Coordinates of C-alpha atoms in Angstrom, one line a residue:
Chain A
M17 CA 56.9 91.5 90.1
T18 CA 58.1 90.7 86.2
T19 CA 61.3 90.3 86.0
V20 CA 64.3 89.5 83.0
T21 CA 64.7 86.1 83.2
T22 CA 68.0 83.9 83.4
A23 CA 67.7 82.7 79.5
Q24 CA 67.0 86.9 79.0
A25 CA 70.1 87.7 80.9
T26 CA 72.4 85.0 79.0
A27 CA 71.1 86.4 75.6
I28 CA 71.6 89.9 76.9
L29 CA 75.4 89.0 77.7
D30 CA 75.7 87.0 74.3
A31 CA 74.7 90.2 72.1
A32 CA 76.7 92.4 74.5
Q33 CA 79.7 90.6 74.0
K34 CA 79.5 90.3 70.1
K35 CA 78.5 94.1 70.0
A36 CA 82.0 94.3 72.0
E37 CA 84.0 91.8 69.9
D38 CA 83.1 93.6 66.6
M39 CA 84.4 96.9 68.1
G40 CA 87.4 95.3 69.4
I41 CA 87.1 96.0 72.7
K42 CA 86.9 93.6 76.1
Q43 CA 84.3 94.5 78.4
N44 CA 82.5 93.4 81.8
I45 CA 78.8 92.9 81.3
A46 CA 76.5 92.7 84.3
V47 CA 72.7 92.1 84.5
V48 CA 70.5 93.0 87.4
D49 CA 66.8 91.7 87.7
A50 CA 63.9 93.7 88.9
G51 CA 65.1 93.6 92.3
A52 CA 68.5 95.4 91.4
N53 CA 69.9 91.9 92.3
L54 CA 72.9 90.2 90.3
L55 CA 71.4 87.8 87.9
A56 CA 74.3 87.5 85.4
F57 CA 77.8 88.6 84.5
R58 CA 80.4 88.2 82.2
R59 CA 84.2 89.1 82.1
M60 CA 86.0 89.4 78.7
D61 CA 89.1 87.5 78.7
G62 CA 91.9 90.4 79.5
A63 CA 89.4 93.1 80.6
W64 CA 90.1 95.5 83.2
L65 CA 89.5 94.3 86.9
G66 CA 88.1 97.2 88.4
S67 CA 85.6 97.2 85.8
I68 CA 83.9 94.0 87.4
D69 CA 82.9 96.2 90.6
I70 CA 82.0 99.2 88.1
A71 CA 79.9 97.2 85.6
I72 CA 77.8 95.3 88.4
T73 CA 77.2 98.8 90.0
K74 CA 76.1 100.4 87.0
A75 CA 73.4 97.8 86.6
K76 CA 72.5 98.3 89.9
T77 CA 72.2 102.2 89.7
A78 CA 70.3 102.2 86.2
R79 CA 67.4 100.1 87.8
Y80 CA 67.9 102.0 91.6
F81 CA 66.5 104.7 89.5
D82 CA 64.8 103.7 86.5
M83 CA 67.4 105.7 84.1
P84 CA 70.6 105.6 82.3
T85 CA 73.5 105.9 84.6
G86 CA 74.8 108.8 82.6
D87 CA 71.5 110.9 83.2
L88 CA 72.3 110.3 86.9
G89 CA 75.6 111.6 86.1
E90 CA 74.4 115.0 84.8
M91 CA 72.9 115.6 88.2
S92 CA 75.4 115.0 90.4
Q93 CA 78.0 117.2 89.3
P94 CA 79.1 120.0 91.7
G95 CA 76.5 122.5 92.1
K96 CA 73.8 120.3 90.5
S97 CA 70.6 118.7 92.7
L98 CA 72.2 115.7 93.2
Y99 CA 75.9 116.3 93.9
S100 CA 77.6 113.2 95.7
I101 CA 74.6 110.9 95.5
E102 CA 77.7 108.3 94.6
H103 CA 78.3 108.1 98.2
S104 CA 74.6 106.5 98.8
N105 CA 73.6 102.6 98.8
G106 CA 77.3 101.9 99.2
G107 CA 78.6 103.5 95.9
L108 CA 77.0 104.6 92.9
I109 CA 78.5 105.0 89.5
S110 CA 76.8 107.8 87.6
F111 CA 78.7 107.9 84.0
P112 CA 77.1 106.2 81.1
G113 CA 77.4 102.1 80.7
G114 CA 74.6 101.4 82.6
I115 CA 70.9 101.4 81.0
P116 CA 67.4 100.0 82.5
L117 CA 65.8 96.8 81.0
E118 CA 61.9 97.8 80.0
D119 CA 58.8 95.5 79.3
G120 CA 56.5 98.2 77.9
D121 CA 56.6 100.7 80.8
T122 CA 57.6 98.3 83.1
V123 CA 61.3 98.4 84.3
I124 CA 62.5 94.6 84.7
G125 CA 66.0 95.0 85.4
A126 CA 69.1 96.6 84.1
V127 CA 72.5 95.9 82.2
G128 CA 75.8 97.3 83.3
V129 CA 78.8 97.5 80.7
S130 CA 82.5 98.9 81.8
G131 CA 85.8 98.4 80.4
S132 CA 86.3 100.9 77.4
T133 CA 85.3 104.4 77.2
V134 CA 82.1 105.5 78.5
D135 CA 80.2 106.2 74.9
D136 CA 81.8 102.8 74.0
D137 CA 80.2 101.1 77.1
H138 CA 76.8 102.8 76.8
A139 CA 76.7 101.4 72.9
V140 CA 77.7 97.7 74.4
A141 CA 75.1 98.1 76.8
Q142 CA 72.6 99.0 74.5
A143 CA 73.3 96.2 72.2
G144 CA 72.6 94.0 75.2
A145 CA 69.2 96.0 75.9
D146 CA 68.4 95.3 72.3
A147 CA 68.4 91.9 72.6
L148 CA 65.9 92.0 75.2
S149 CA 63.2 93.3 72.3
S150 CA 64.4 91.0 69.6
Chain B
M1 CA 98.7 85.0 83.4
T2 CA 102.1 86.3 83.4
T3 CA 102.7 88.0 86.9
V4 CA 105.8 89.8 88.7
T5 CA 107.4 87.3 91.0
T6 CA 108.5 87.9 94.4
A7 CA 112.0 88.3 94.0
Q8 CA 111.0 91.1 91.3
A9 CA 108.8 92.9 93.7
T10 CA 111.3 92.7 96.5
A11 CA 113.8 94.4 93.7
I12 CA 111.3 96.7 93.2
L13 CA 111.0 97.9 96.5
D14 CA 114.4 98.1 97.1
A15 CA 114.8 100.3 93.7
A16 CA 112.0 102.4 94.9
Q17 CA 113.1 103.1 98.6
K18 CA 116.9 103.8 97.1
K19 CA 115.2 106.2 95.3
A20 CA 113.3 107.7 98.2
E21 CA 116.2 107.8 100.2
D22 CA 118.3 109.8 97.4
M23 CA 115.6 112.3 97.5
G24 CA 115.1 112.8 101.0
I25 CA 111.9 111.6 101.5
K26 CA 110.3 108.5 103.6
Q27 CA 107.9 106.2 101.2
N28 CA 105.1 103.6 101.6
I29 CA 105.4 101.5 98.5
A30 CA 103.4 98.7 97.5
V31 CA 103.2 96.0 94.2
V32 CA 100.4 94.0 93.7
D33 CA 100.6 91.0 91.1
A34 CA 98.9 90.2 88.0
G35 CA 95.3 89.4 90.2
A36 CA 95.7 93.2 92.1
N37 CA 96.2 90.8 95.2
L38 CA 99.0 92.4 96.9
L39 CA 102.6 91.1 97.0
A40 CA 105.1 92.9 99.0
F41 CA 105.1 96.3 100.9
R42 CA 107.4 98.1 102.8
R43 CA 106.9 101.5 104.8
M44 CA 110.1 103.5 105.2
D45 CA 110.8 104.6 108.9
G46 CA 108.4 107.7 110.0
A47 CA 106.5 107.5 106.6
W48 CA 102.7 108.8 106.9
L49 CA 100.7 105.8 108.6
G50 CA 97.9 107.4 106.3
S51 CA 99.8 106.1 102.8
I52 CA 99.5 102.3 103.7
D53 CA 96.3 102.2 102.2
I54 CA 96.9 104.8 99.8
A55 CA 100.1 103.3 98.4
I56 CA 98.6 99.9 98.3
T57 CA 95.3 101.4 96.7
K58 CA 97.5 103.2 94.1
A59 CA 99.0 100.0 93.0
K60 CA 95.8 98.1 92.6
T61 CA 93.9 100.9 91.0
A62 CA 96.9 101.1 88.6
R63 CA 96.2 97.1 87.7
Y64 CA 92.6 97.6 87.9
F65 CA 92.7 99.9 84.7
D66 CA 96.3 99.2 83.4
M67 CA 97.4 102.7 83.4
P68 CA 99.1 105.1 85.8
T69 CA 96.7 106.3 88.5
G70 CA 97.3 110.1 87.3
D71 CA 95.9 109.2 83.7
L72 CA 93.0 108.1 85.6
G73 CA 92.5 111.2 87.7
E74 CA 92.6 113.2 84.9
M75 CA 89.8 111.6 83.3
S76 CA 87.5 111.7 86.7
Q77 CA 87.4 115.2 87.6
P78 CA 84.1 117.3 87.8
G79 CA 82.7 117.4 84.4
K80 CA 84.8 114.5 82.9
S81 CA 83.9 111.1 81.9
L82 CA 84.9 109.1 84.8
Y83 CA 83.7 111.6 87.4
S84 CA 83.4 110.0 90.7
I85 CA 84.7 106.6 89.9
E86 CA 86.6 106.3 93.1
H87 CA 83.4 105.4 94.9
S88 CA 83.8 102.0 92.9
N89 CA 85.8 98.8 93.8
G90 CA 85.8 99.9 97.7
G91 CA 87.8 102.9 96.8
L92 CA 90.1 104.0 94.3
I93 CA 93.2 106.5 94.3
S94 CA 93.3 108.4 91.3
F95 CA 95.9 110.7 91.5
P96 CA 99.7 110.0 90.7
G97 CA 102.1 107.4 92.2
G98 CA 100.5 104.0 90.9
I99 CA 102.1 102.6 87.7
P100 CA 101.4 99.3 85.9
L101 CA 104.1 96.8 85.6
E102 CA 104.7 95.4 82.1
D103 CA 106.3 92.7 80.5
G104 CA 106.4 93.7 77.0
D105 CA 102.7 94.2 76.1
T106 CA 101.3 92.6 79.4
V107 CA 100.2 94.0 82.1
I108 CA 102.0 91.4 84.9
G109 CA 101.5 93.6 88.1
A110 CA 101.7 97.4 89.5
V111 CA 103.5 99.3 92.1
G112 CA 102.1 101.8 94.2
V113 CA 104.0 104.7 96.2
S114 CA 102.5 107.5 98.6
G115 CA 104.0 109.4 101.3
S116 CA 105.5 112.7 99.8
T117 CA 103.7 115.2 97.0
V118 CA 102.2 112.9 94.1
D119 CA 105.1 114.0 91.5
D120 CA 107.6 112.4 94.4
D121 CA 105.6 109.6 94.6
H122 CA 105.3 109.4 90.9
A123 CA 109.0 109.3 90.5
V124 CA 109.6 106.8 93.2
A125 CA 107.0 104.5 91.5
Q126 CA 108.4 105.0 88.2
A127 CA 111.7 104.1 89.7
G128 CA 110.5 100.9 91.2
A129 CA 108.9 100.2 88.0
D130 CA 112.4 100.5 86.2
A131 CA 114.0 97.5 88.0
L132 CA 111.9 95.5 86.4
S133 CA 113.6 95.8 83.6
S134 CA 116.9 96.6 84.3
Chain C
M7 CA 107.4 104.7 121.2
T8 CA 110.0 102.2 120.6
T9 CA 109.0 100.2 117.5
V10 CA 110.6 97.6 114.9
T11 CA 112.3 99.6 112.4
T12 CA 112.0 98.8 108.5
A13 CA 115.2 97.3 108.2
Q14 CA 114.3 94.9 111.2
A15 CA 111.2 94.0 109.4
T16 CA 112.6 93.3 106.3
A17 CA 115.4 91.1 108.2
I18 CA 112.3 89.4 109.8
L19 CA 110.7 88.8 106.5
D20 CA 114.2 87.4 105.1
A21 CA 114.3 85.0 108.0
A22 CA 111.0 83.8 107.8
Q23 CA 111.0 83.4 103.7
K24 CA 114.3 81.1 104.2
K25 CA 112.4 79.0 107.0
A26 CA 109.7 78.4 104.9
E27 CA 111.6 77.7 101.8
D28 CA 113.9 74.8 104.2
M29 CA 110.0 73.4 105.3
G30 CA 109.4 73.4 101.7
I31 CA 106.4 75.6 102.0
K32 CA 104.8 78.6 100.7
Q33 CA 104.3 81.8 102.8
N34 CA 102.7 85.1 103.2
I35 CA 104.4 87.2 106.0
A36 CA 103.4 90.3 107.5
V37 CA 105.3 93.1 110.2
V38 CA 103.3 95.5 112.1
D39 CA 104.8 98.2 114.2
A40 CA 104.5 99.2 117.5
G41 CA 101.0 101.0 116.5
A42 CA 99.7 97.7 115.0
N43 CA 100.3 99.5 111.6
L44 CA 101.5 97.4 108.6
L45 CA 105.2 98.2 108.1
A46 CA 106.2 94.9 105.6
F47 CA 104.9 92.3 104.0
R48 CA 106.0 89.9 101.5
R49 CA 103.9 86.7 99.8
M50 CA 106.0 83.8 98.4
D51 CA 105.2 82.5 94.9
G52 CA 102.1 80.4 94.9
A53 CA 101.3 81.4 98.4
W54 CA 97.5 81.4 99.0
L55 CA 95.6 84.8 97.8
G56 CA 93.0 83.9 100.8
S57 CA 96.6 84.4 103.4
I58 CA 97.1 87.5 102.3
D59 CA 94.5 89.1 105.0
I60 CA 95.3 86.1 107.6
A61 CA 99.0 87.1 107.4
I62 CA 98.6 90.8 108.0
T63 CA 95.8 89.8 110.8
K64 CA 97.3 87.5 112.2
A65 CA 100.3 90.1 113.0
K66 CA 97.7 92.9 114.1
T67 CA 96.1 90.6 116.3
A68 CA 99.2 89.4 118.5
R69 CA 100.0 93.6 118.4
Y70 CA 96.5 94.1 119.5
F71 CA 96.5 91.7 122.6
D72 CA 100.4 91.6 123.1
M73 CA 100.3 87.6 122.8
P74 CA 100.7 85.0 120.3
T75 CA 97.6 84.7 118.6
G76 CA 97.1 80.9 119.5
D77 CA 96.9 81.6 122.9
L78 CA 93.5 84.3 122.1
G79 CA 92.5 81.3 120.0
E80 CA 92.0 78.9 123.3
M81 CA 90.2 81.7 125.2
S82 CA 87.7 82.3 122.3
Q83 CA 86.2 78.8 121.8
P84 CA 82.7 78.4 122.6
G85 CA 82.1 78.5 126.4
K86 CA 85.4 80.1 127.0
S87 CA 85.9 83.9 128.5
L88 CA 86.5 85.7 125.2
Y89 CA 84.2 83.7 123.2
S90 CA 83.6 85.6 119.4
I91 CA 86.2 87.9 120.1
E92 CA 86.9 87.3 116.1
H93 CA 84.2 89.8 115.5
S94 CA 85.8 92.8 116.7
N95 CA 88.3 95.1 114.8
G96 CA 86.8 94.3 111.8
G97 CA 88.0 90.6 111.9
L98 CA 90.6 89.1 114.1
I99 CA 92.3 86.0 113.7
S100 CA 92.8 83.7 116.9
F101 CA 94.6 80.3 115.7
P102 CA 98.4 80.2 115.6
G103 CA 100.8 82.1 113.2
G104 CA 101.1 85.5 115.1
I105 CA 103.9 86.7 117.5
P106 CA 104.4 89.4 119.3
L107 CA 107.9 91.1 118.8
E108 CA 109.8 92.1 122.2
D109 CA 112.5 94.3 122.9
G110 CA 113.3 93.3 126.6
D111 CA 109.9 93.8 128.3
T112 CA 108.4 96.0 125.5
V113 CA 106.3 95.1 122.4
I114 CA 107.7 96.8 119.7
G115 CA 105.4 95.2 116.6
A116 CA 104.5 91.6 115.7
V117 CA 105.1 89.5 112.8
G118 CA 102.1 87.4 111.4
V119 CA 102.6 83.9 108.9
S120 CA 99.8 82.2 106.9
G121 CA 99.9 79.6 104.1
S122 CA 100.5 76.0 106.0
T123 CA 99.5 74.1 108.6
V124 CA 99.2 76.4 111.8
D125 CA 102.1 74.9 113.5
D126 CA 104.2 75.3 110.4
D127 CA 102.9 79.0 110.4
H128 CA 104.2 79.2 113.9
A129 CA 107.5 78.0 113.4
V130 CA 108.2 80.4 110.3
A131 CA 106.8 83.5 112.7
Q132 CA 108.8 82.4 115.3
A133 CA 111.9 82.3 112.9
G134 CA 111.0 85.6 111.8
A135 CA 110.6 87.0 115.4
D136 CA 113.9 85.5 116.1
A137 CA 115.9 87.5 113.2
L138 CA 115.2 90.4 115.6
S139 CA 117.4 89.7 118.6
S140 CA 120.0 88.2 116.5
Chain D
M30 CA 100.0 82.4 86.0
T31 CA 97.8 80.5 83.7
T32 CA 93.8 81.3 84.1
V33 CA 90.1 80.0 83.0
T34 CA 89.1 81.8 80.0
T35 CA 85.9 83.3 79.6
A36 CA 84.5 80.7 77.4
Q37 CA 85.7 77.8 79.7
A38 CA 83.6 79.4 82.3
T39 CA 80.6 80.1 80.2
A40 CA 80.8 76.3 79.5
I41 CA 81.5 75.7 83.2
L42 CA 78.1 77.9 83.8
D43 CA 76.3 75.8 81.2
A44 CA 77.3 72.4 82.7
A45 CA 76.5 73.7 86.3
Q46 CA 73.2 74.7 85.2
K47 CA 72.2 71.6 83.2
K48 CA 72.9 69.7 86.3
A49 CA 70.7 71.7 88.6
E50 CA 68.1 71.4 85.8
D51 CA 68.3 67.7 86.1
M52 CA 68.5 67.4 89.9
G53 CA 65.3 69.8 89.9
I54 CA 66.8 72.4 92.1
K55 CA 67.5 76.2 91.3
Q56 CA 71.0 77.4 91.7
N57 CA 73.2 80.6 91.8
I58 CA 76.8 79.6 89.9
A59 CA 80.0 81.6 90.1
V60 CA 83.4 81.5 88.3
V61 CA 86.6 83.6 89.8
D62 CA 90.0 83.5 87.5
A63 CA 93.5 82.8 88.7
G64 CA 93.5 85.7 90.6
A65 CA 90.3 85.2 92.5
N66 CA 88.5 88.1 90.8
L67 CA 85.2 87.3 89.5
L68 CA 84.8 86.1 85.8
A69 CA 81.2 84.7 85.5
F70 CA 78.0 84.4 87.2
R71 CA 74.7 83.3 86.2
R72 CA 71.6 83.0 88.9
M73 CA 68.6 80.5 87.8
D74 CA 65.5 81.9 87.8
G75 CA 63.8 81.8 91.1
A76 CA 67.1 80.6 92.6
W77 CA 67.6 82.5 96.4
L78 CA 68.9 85.8 96.6
G79 CA 71.4 85.0 99.5
S80 CA 72.8 82.7 97.8
I81 CA 74.3 85.4 95.1
D82 CA 76.8 86.5 97.6
I83 CA 77.6 82.8 98.7
A84 CA 78.0 81.5 95.6
I85 CA 80.8 84.1 94.8
T86 CA 82.5 83.9 98.3
K87 CA 82.3 79.8 97.8
A88 CA 84.6 80.3 94.5
K89 CA 86.7 83.0 96.3
T90 CA 87.2 80.9 98.9
A91 CA 88.0 77.8 97.0
R92 CA 90.9 79.8 95.2
Y93 CA 92.2 81.7 98.1
F94 CA 93.2 78.5 99.7
D95 CA 93.3 76.1 96.5
M96 CA 91.1 73.6 98.3
P97 CA 87.0 72.8 98.3
T98 CA 85.4 74.8 100.8
G99 CA 83.9 71.8 102.5
D100 CA 87.7 70.9 103.4
L101 CA 88.3 74.2 105.1
G102 CA 85.4 73.8 107.1
E103 CA 86.2 70.9 108.3
M104 CA 89.3 72.9 110.0
S105 CA 87.4 75.8 111.1
Q106 CA 85.1 73.5 113.6
P107 CA 85.4 74.7 117.1
G108 CA 88.4 73.3 118.5
K109 CA 90.1 72.8 115.3
S110 CA 93.0 74.7 113.7
L111 CA 91.5 77.1 111.6
Y112 CA 88.3 78.1 113.8
S113 CA 87.0 81.1 112.7
I114 CA 88.7 81.7 109.8
E115 CA 85.5 83.0 108.4
H116 CA 86.4 86.1 109.4
S117 CA 88.9 87.0 107.3
N118 CA 89.1 88.2 103.8
G119 CA 86.0 90.0 104.5
G120 CA 83.7 87.0 105.1
L121 CA 84.7 83.4 103.9
I122 CA 82.0 80.4 103.5
S123 CA 83.5 77.2 104.4
F124 CA 81.1 74.6 103.6
P125 CA 80.7 72.9 100.5
G126 CA 80.1 74.1 97.3
G127 CA 83.5 75.9 96.0
I128 CA 85.6 73.7 94.5
P129 CA 88.9 74.6 92.7
L130 CA 89.6 75.0 88.7
E131 CA 93.0 72.9 87.8
D132 CA 95.1 72.5 84.8
G133 CA 97.0 69.7 85.7
D134 CA 98.7 70.6 88.9
T135 CA 97.7 74.2 88.6
V136 CA 94.9 76.1 89.7
I137 CA 93.4 78.3 87.5
G138 CA 90.5 79.3 88.8
A139 CA 87.2 78.2 91.0
V140 CA 83.5 77.5 90.8
G141 CA 81.2 78.3 94.0
V142 CA 77.6 77.1 93.6
S143 CA 74.7 78.1 96.3
G144 CA 70.9 77.7 96.1
S145 CA 70.1 74.0 97.5
T146 CA 71.6 71.6 100.4
V147 CA 75.3 71.7 100.4
D148 CA 75.6 68.3 99.3
D149 CA 73.5 69.5 96.5
D150 CA 75.5 72.5 96.0
H151 CA 79.2 70.3 95.8
A152 CA 77.7 67.9 93.0
V153 CA 76.7 71.2 91.0
A154 CA 79.7 72.7 91.4
Q155 CA 81.6 69.3 90.7
A156 CA 79.5 68.9 87.1
G157 CA 80.8 72.3 86.6
A158 CA 84.2 71.9 87.2
D159 CA 84.3 68.6 85.6
A160 CA 83.1 70.7 82.1
L161 CA 86.7 72.0 82.2
S162 CA 88.4 69.1 81.2
S163 CA 85.8 67.3 78.7

């Protein structure tokens, strides 16, 4: 199983933190490996305590279904096909901020960010994911 | 990290209970510290048993995200940005009754109230929070 | 169902806290009612965070079986009749610090204390229980 | 309540990882803040997956009771005063590898390490804790 490494995960945290600092926001950042198991986590000083679990769960959710968490959320609204999927797996997060990490066509892990608006969270997660290919 | 003290928490419980008595309602009242850990709790005679967990979770939710629980609830409705956030952190409460406790610009804890209508709960929680600054 | 009242629970917390202060220790103190549901809780400044759950669980355990928690613990040691009972009820505490509250021959609740040695915890819980009859 | 910072937590992870590399072992390393909430985590490539939870729980346990986890374990053996305390707080870890982080006399967080023998885990956690004062 190809998976994101510890060194890559640390680089992802660093890149995401730098992006958050540039944006003037405080974030929780999590990286899971190809097995959806926690690999690295960092909470910036003063970031929301409730976002510890959300950042980790966003990363897990993104790897569970190999798609950005916001994409899943569009399918889990009332009346949609995956309504209430958040009840599974001990609780999922289905709003933006979780992004799969890819090596070519292979998903090798995921990054999850929480602590600001969902647009901010997604942007910071993307900055983290971009560090993988740089 | 500045945190609410035991003496302050007891004063908050007393003020909230007095407000509830004035309103003729029976409440569960909880205070958590800056680390979102339970600091003080009181259930008034005859108050709902199901509100023990809700009052404590409201207080935790308010500290987890440093905002009144009702504000979070507006963002967690179907179609809104934080839809289904209640599945995180082992269960959140996103209707009114939880209020952060502040020392200037610093959140030092939170109070949560449950046992009546959400408007009543919020009013009682506010009376508790006001005791901090008096 | 006769049960300890909110006013009595607050008096129990006050008496237990005073005893702890006299002993120079920091305690978590919990009172449950006749239904084993949380009625009142107080954590003294600087008391162990891990004792929040233990104090509450000691109080519940004492009411679940209508005996001091230390008595239960003697029966739950390896080779004894109630070995591993701590796995039940979502987790019990079977060392001293939980004491039933009695009105004559009727158990009307329980008090649980955690934060120091088990002998200290028991002494503080007893001081709380004594406040009921004074 | 003074708490360990994000920058300090990252330095602790770096120091612990270097120690583990010097010892030729693979570790999971976690840091919690003064409120016992997760602040930073790192799993070294190939480290045990089952140690993710153990490292985090060791750090929480060390902060919950402001002592090394191995000290707690000596008191939780059959026949000892805290027998079965592991059932509290949703599960504790009471063998070595968790160490409180101190600023003078104040506990400001804790570090937890899991992935090798308990002696190795403790040594790596100590190397992490030592980074705080260097």
